[in-house]
Short mmCIF file of C-alpha atoms in Angstrom, two decimals:
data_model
loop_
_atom_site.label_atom_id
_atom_site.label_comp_id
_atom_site.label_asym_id
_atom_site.label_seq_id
_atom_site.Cartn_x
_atom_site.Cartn_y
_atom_site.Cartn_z
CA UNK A 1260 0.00 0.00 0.00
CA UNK A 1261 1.16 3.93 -0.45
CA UNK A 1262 1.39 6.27 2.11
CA UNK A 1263 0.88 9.80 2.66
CA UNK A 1264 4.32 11.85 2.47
CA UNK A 1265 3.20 13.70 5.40
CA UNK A 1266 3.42 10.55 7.55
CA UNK A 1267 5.83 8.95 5.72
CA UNK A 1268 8.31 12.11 6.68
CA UNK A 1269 6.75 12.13 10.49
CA UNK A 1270 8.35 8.75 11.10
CA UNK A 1271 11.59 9.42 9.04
CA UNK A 1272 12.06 12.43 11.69
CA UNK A 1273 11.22 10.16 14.17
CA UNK A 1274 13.87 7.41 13.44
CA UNK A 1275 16.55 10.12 13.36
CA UNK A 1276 15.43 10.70 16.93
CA UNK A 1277 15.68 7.74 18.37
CA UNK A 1278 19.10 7.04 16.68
CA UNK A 1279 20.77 10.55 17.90
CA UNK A 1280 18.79 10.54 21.54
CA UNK A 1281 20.18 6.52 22.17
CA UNK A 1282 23.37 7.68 21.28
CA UNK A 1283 24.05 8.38 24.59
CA UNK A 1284 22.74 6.61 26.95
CA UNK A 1285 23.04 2.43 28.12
CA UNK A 1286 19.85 1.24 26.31
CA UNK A 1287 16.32 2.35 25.41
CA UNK A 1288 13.84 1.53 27.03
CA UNK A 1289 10.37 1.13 25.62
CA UNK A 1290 7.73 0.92 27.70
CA UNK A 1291 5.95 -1.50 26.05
CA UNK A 1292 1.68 -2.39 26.81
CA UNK A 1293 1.44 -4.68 24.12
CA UNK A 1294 -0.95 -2.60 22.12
CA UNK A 1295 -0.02 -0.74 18.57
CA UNK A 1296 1.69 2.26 19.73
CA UNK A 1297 4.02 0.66 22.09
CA UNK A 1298 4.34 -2.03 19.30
CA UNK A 1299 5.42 -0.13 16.94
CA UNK A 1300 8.21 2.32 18.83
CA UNK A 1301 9.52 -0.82 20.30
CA UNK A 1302 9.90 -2.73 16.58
CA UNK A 1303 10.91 0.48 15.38
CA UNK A 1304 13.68 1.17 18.01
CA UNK A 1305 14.90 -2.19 17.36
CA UNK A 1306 15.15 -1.63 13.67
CA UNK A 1307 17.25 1.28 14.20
CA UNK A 1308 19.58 0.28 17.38
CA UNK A 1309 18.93 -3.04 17.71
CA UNK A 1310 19.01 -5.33 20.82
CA UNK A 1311 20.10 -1.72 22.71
CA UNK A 1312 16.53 -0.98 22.01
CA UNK A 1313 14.35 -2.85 25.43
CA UNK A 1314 11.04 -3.53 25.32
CA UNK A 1315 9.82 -3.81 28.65
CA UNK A 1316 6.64 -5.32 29.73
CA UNK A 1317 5.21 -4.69 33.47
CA UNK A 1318 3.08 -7.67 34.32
CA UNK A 1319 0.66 -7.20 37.11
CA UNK A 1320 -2.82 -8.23 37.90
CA UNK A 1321 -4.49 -4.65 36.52
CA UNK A 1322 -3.20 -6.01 32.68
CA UNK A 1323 -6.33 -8.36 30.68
CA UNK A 1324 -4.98 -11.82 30.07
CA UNK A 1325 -5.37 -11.36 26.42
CA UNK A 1326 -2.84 -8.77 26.54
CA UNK A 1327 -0.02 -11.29 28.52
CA UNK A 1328 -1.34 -13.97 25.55
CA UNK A 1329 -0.30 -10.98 23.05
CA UNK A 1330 2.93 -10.26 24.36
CA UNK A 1331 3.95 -13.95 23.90
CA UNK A 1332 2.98 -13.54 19.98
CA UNK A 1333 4.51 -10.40 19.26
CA UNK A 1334 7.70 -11.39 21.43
CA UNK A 1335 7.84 -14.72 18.49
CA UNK A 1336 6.46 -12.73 15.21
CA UNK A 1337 8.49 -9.25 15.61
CA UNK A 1338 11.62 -10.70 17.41
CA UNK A 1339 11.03 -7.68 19.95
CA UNK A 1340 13.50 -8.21 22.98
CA UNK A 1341 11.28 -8.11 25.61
CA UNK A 1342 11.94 -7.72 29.27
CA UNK A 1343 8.90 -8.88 31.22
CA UNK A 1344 9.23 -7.68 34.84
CA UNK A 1345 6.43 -9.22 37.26
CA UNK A 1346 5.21 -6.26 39.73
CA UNK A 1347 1.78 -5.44 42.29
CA UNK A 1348 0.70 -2.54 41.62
CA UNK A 1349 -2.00 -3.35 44.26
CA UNK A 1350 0.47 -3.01 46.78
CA UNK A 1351 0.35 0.87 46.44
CA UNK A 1352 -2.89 2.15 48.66
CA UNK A 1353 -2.33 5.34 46.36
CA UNK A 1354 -3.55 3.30 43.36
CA UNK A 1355 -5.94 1.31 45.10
CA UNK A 1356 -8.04 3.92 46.78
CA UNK A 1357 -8.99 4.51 43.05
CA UNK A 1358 -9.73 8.44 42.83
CA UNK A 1359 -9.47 10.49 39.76
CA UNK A 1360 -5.34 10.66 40.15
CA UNK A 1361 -4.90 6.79 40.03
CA UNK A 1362 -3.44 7.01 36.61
CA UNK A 1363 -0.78 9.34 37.79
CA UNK A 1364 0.06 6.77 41.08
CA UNK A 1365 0.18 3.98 38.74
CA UNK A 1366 2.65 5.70 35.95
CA UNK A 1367 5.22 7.15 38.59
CA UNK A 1368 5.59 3.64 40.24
CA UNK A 1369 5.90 2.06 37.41
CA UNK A 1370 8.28 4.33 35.91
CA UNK A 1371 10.20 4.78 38.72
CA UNK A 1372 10.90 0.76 39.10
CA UNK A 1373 12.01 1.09 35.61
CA UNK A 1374 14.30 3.71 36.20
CA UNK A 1375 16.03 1.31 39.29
CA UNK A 1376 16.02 -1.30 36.87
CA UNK A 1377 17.47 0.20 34.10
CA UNK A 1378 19.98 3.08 34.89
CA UNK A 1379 21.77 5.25 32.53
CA UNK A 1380 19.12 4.59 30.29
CA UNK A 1381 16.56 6.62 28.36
CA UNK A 1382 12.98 5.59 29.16
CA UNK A 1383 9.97 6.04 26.17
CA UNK A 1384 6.10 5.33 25.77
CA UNK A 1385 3.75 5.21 23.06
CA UNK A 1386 2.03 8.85 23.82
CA UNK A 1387 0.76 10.00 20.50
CA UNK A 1388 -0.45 13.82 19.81
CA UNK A 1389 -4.41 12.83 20.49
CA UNK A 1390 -3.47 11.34 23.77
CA UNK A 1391 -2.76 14.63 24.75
CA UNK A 1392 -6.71 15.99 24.52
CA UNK A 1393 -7.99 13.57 26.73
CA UNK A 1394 -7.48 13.26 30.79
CA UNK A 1395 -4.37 11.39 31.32
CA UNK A 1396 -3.10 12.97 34.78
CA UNK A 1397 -0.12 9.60 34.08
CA UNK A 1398 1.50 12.07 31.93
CA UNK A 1399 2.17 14.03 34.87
CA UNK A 1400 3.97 11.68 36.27
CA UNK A 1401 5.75 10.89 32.87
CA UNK A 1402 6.83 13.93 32.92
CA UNK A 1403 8.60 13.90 36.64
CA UNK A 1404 10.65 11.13 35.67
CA UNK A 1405 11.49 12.52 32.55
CA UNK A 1406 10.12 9.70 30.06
CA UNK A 1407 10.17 10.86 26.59
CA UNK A 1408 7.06 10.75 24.48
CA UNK A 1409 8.96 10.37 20.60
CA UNK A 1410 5.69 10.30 18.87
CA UNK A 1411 4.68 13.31 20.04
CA UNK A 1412 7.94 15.00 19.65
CA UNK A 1413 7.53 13.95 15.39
CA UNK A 1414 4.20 15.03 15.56
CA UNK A 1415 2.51 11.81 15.52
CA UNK A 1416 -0.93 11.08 15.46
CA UNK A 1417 -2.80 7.85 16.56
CA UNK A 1418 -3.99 7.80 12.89
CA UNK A 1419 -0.54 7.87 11.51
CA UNK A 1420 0.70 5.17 13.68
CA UNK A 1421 -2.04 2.74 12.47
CA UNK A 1422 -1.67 3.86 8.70
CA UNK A 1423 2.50 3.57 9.22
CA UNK A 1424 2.03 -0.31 10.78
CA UNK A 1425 -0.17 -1.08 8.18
CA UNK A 1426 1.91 0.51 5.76
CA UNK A 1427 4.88 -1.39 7.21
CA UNK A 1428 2.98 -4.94 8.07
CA UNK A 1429 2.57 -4.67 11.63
CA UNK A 1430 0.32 -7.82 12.39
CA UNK A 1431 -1.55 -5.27 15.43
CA UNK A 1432 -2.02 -2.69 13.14
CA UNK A 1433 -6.03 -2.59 13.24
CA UNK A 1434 -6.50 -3.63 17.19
CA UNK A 1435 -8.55 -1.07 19.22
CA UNK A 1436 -7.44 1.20 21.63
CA UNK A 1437 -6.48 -0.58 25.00
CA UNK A 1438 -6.14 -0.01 28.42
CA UNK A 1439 -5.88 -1.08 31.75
CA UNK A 1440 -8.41 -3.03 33.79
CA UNK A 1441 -8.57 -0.61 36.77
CA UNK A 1442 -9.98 1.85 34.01
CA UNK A 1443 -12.91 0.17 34.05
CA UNK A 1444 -14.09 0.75 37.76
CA UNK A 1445 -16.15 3.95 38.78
CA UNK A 1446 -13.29 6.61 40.67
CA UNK A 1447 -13.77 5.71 44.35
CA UNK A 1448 -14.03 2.35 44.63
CA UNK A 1449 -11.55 0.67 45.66
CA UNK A 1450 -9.30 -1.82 43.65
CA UNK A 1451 -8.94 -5.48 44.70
CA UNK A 1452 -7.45 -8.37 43.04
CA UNK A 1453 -10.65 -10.05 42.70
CA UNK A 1454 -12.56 -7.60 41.11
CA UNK A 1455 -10.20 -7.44 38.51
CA UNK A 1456 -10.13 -10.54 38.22
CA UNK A 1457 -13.93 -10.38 37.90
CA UNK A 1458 -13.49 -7.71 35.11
CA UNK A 1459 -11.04 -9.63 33.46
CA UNK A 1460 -13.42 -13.10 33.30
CA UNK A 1461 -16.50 -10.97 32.06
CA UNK A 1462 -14.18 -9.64 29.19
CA UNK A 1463 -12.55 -12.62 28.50
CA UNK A 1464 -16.60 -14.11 28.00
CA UNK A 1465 -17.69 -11.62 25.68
CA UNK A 1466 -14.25 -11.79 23.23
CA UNK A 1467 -14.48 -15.47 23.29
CA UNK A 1468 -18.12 -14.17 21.87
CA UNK A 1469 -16.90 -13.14 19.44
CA UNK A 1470 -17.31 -9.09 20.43
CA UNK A 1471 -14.36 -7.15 18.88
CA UNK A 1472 -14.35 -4.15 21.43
CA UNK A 1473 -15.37 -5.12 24.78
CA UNK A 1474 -15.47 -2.94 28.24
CA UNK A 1475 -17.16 -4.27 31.45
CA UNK A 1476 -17.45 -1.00 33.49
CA UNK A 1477 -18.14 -1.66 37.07
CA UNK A 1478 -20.12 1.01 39.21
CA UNK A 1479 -21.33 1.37 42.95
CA UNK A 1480 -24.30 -1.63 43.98
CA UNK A 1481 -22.23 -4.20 42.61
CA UNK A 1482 -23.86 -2.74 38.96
CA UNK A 1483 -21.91 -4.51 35.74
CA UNK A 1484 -22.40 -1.84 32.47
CA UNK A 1485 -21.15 -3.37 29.16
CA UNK A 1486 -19.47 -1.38 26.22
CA UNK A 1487 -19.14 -3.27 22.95
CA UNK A 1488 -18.96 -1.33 19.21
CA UNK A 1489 -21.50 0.21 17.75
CA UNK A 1490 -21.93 -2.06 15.16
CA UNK A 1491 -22.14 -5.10 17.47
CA UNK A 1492 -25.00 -3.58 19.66
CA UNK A 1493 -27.17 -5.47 17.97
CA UNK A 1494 -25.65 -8.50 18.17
CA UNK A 1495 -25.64 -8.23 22.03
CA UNK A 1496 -29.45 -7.74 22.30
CA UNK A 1497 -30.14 -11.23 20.71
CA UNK A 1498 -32.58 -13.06 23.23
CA UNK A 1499 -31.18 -15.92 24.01
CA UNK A 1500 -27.11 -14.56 23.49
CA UNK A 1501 -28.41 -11.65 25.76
CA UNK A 1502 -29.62 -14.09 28.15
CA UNK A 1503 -26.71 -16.56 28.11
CA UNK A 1504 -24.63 -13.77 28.76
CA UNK A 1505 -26.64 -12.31 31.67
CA UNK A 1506 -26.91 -15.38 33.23
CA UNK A 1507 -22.68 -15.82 33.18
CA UNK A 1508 -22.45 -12.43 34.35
CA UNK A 1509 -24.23 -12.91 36.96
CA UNK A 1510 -22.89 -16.50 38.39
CA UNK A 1511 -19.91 -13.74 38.45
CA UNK A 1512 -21.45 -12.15 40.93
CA UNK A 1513 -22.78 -9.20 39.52
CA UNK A 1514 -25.92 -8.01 40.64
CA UNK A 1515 -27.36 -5.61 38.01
CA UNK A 1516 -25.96 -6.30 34.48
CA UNK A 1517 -26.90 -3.20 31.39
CA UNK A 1518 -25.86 -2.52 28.33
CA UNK A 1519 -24.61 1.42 27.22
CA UNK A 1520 -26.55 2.04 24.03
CA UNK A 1521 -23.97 4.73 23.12
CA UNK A 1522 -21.35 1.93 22.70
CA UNK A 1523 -17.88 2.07 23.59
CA UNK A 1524 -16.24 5.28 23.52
CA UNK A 1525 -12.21 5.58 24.90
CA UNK A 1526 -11.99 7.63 28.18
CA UNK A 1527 -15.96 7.56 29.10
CA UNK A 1528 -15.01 7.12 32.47
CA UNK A 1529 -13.18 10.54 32.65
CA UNK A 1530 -16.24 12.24 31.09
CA UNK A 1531 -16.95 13.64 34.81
CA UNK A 1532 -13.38 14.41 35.78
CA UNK A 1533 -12.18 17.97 36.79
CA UNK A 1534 -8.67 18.20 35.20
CA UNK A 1535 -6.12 19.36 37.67
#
């Protein structure tokens, strides 16, 4: 396929980056999710610099398990090397407490492992230009610890990252926007390993479903509210699917289970936030 010119020089600007800005430090360090944008700086980096290019992977219980399953795909398919670091986030009362600064909480301890873990090193994420218009108090923290956003730095849209990994045959180049499972819990209630645990099960259901983009957002009286496309509300409000899947969400141990008839939309949980 072709590619704009406008893109195509975007990423060209950003490969010169990465080459001159490794140059002097240890390694690079990607901080790597296992969805496209990380993906795609990480296969990128390692195109450039090679095995001085790190993709690290924080495993903790706040990650989907289709996500770990990815990581072991990618890791075979893209030759990435990946660093996969086991950590509990849940450990922090900061981040469980759950109010509307838990992204930051959950960034700077992250970040600040890494930085233990990996000195003399320059540390990078997948933060595109749209990611800064939404709430995202993480980059904040980012920022503190002085992790470098490259896309944003080219002028890099979420748009031209999934063109460019289509472009370049990126096999993740078409999968929806991702994030964590403590996203999906109203601010102010508190995180547990089991719920998301229960989160993670009631996801796992509806993919194996066949749903394509999936969200079980959890709110106060134990209430279950499901996102899927728009496209596949429909296929949700079959009787007897609906029912089989009301039923499972229940032995859960949910006790109210909806639908959102606006479908899913990225960051509807911040919709009420104040930014600080």
């Amino acid at each position: 396929m072709s590619l704009n010119d406008n893109v195509l020089v975007k990423f060209e600007t950003l490969k010169q980056m990465i080459k001159e800005k490794s140059d002097n430090f240890r390694n690079f360090i990607v901080l790597f999710s296992g969805g496209l944008d990380s993906t795609l700086l990480a296969k990128l980096a390692q195109d450039i610099i090679g095995d001085k290019a790190v993709a690290v992977f924080i495993d903790d219980e706040s990650v989907p398990s289709y996500i770990k399953d990815r990581i072991t795909t990618l890791s075979k398919q893209l030759g990435l090397n990946i660093k996969i670091i086991s950590f509990n986030i849940l450990n922090f009362d900061d981040f469980t407490k759950n109010d509307t600064f838990r992204c930051y909480y959950c960034k700077y301890h992250r970040g600040l492992l890494i930085k233990k873990l990996f000195p003399e090193s320059l540390v990078a994420d997948g933060t595109n230009i749209d990611d800064l218009n939404d709430y995202r108090p993480g980059l904040k923290a980012a920022k503190e610890l002085g992790i470098w956003h490259p896309y944003v730095d080219a002028g890099i849209t979420k748009n031209d990252i999934r063109e460019y990994a289509k472009y370049i045959g990126l096999p993740i180049w078409n999968v929806p926007s991702e994030s964590c499972l403590a996203s999906r819990v109203f601010y102010g209630m508190r995180l547990s390993i089991d719920l998301l645990r229960q989160i993670d099960k009631a996801e796992t259901y509806l993919r194996n479903l066949g749903f394509k983009i999936v969200r079980a957002r959890i709110f106060p009286g134990n209430l279950l509210k499901i996102e899927v496309g728009v496209d596949e509300i429909d296929k949700l409000l079959d009787p007897q699917l609906r029912e089989t899947i009301v039923n499972y969400m229940k032995e859960l141990g949910f006790s109210h289970v909806t639908l959102d008839l606006e479908g899913y939309i990225s960051g509807k949980m911040n919709r009420n936030v104040k930014q600080k």
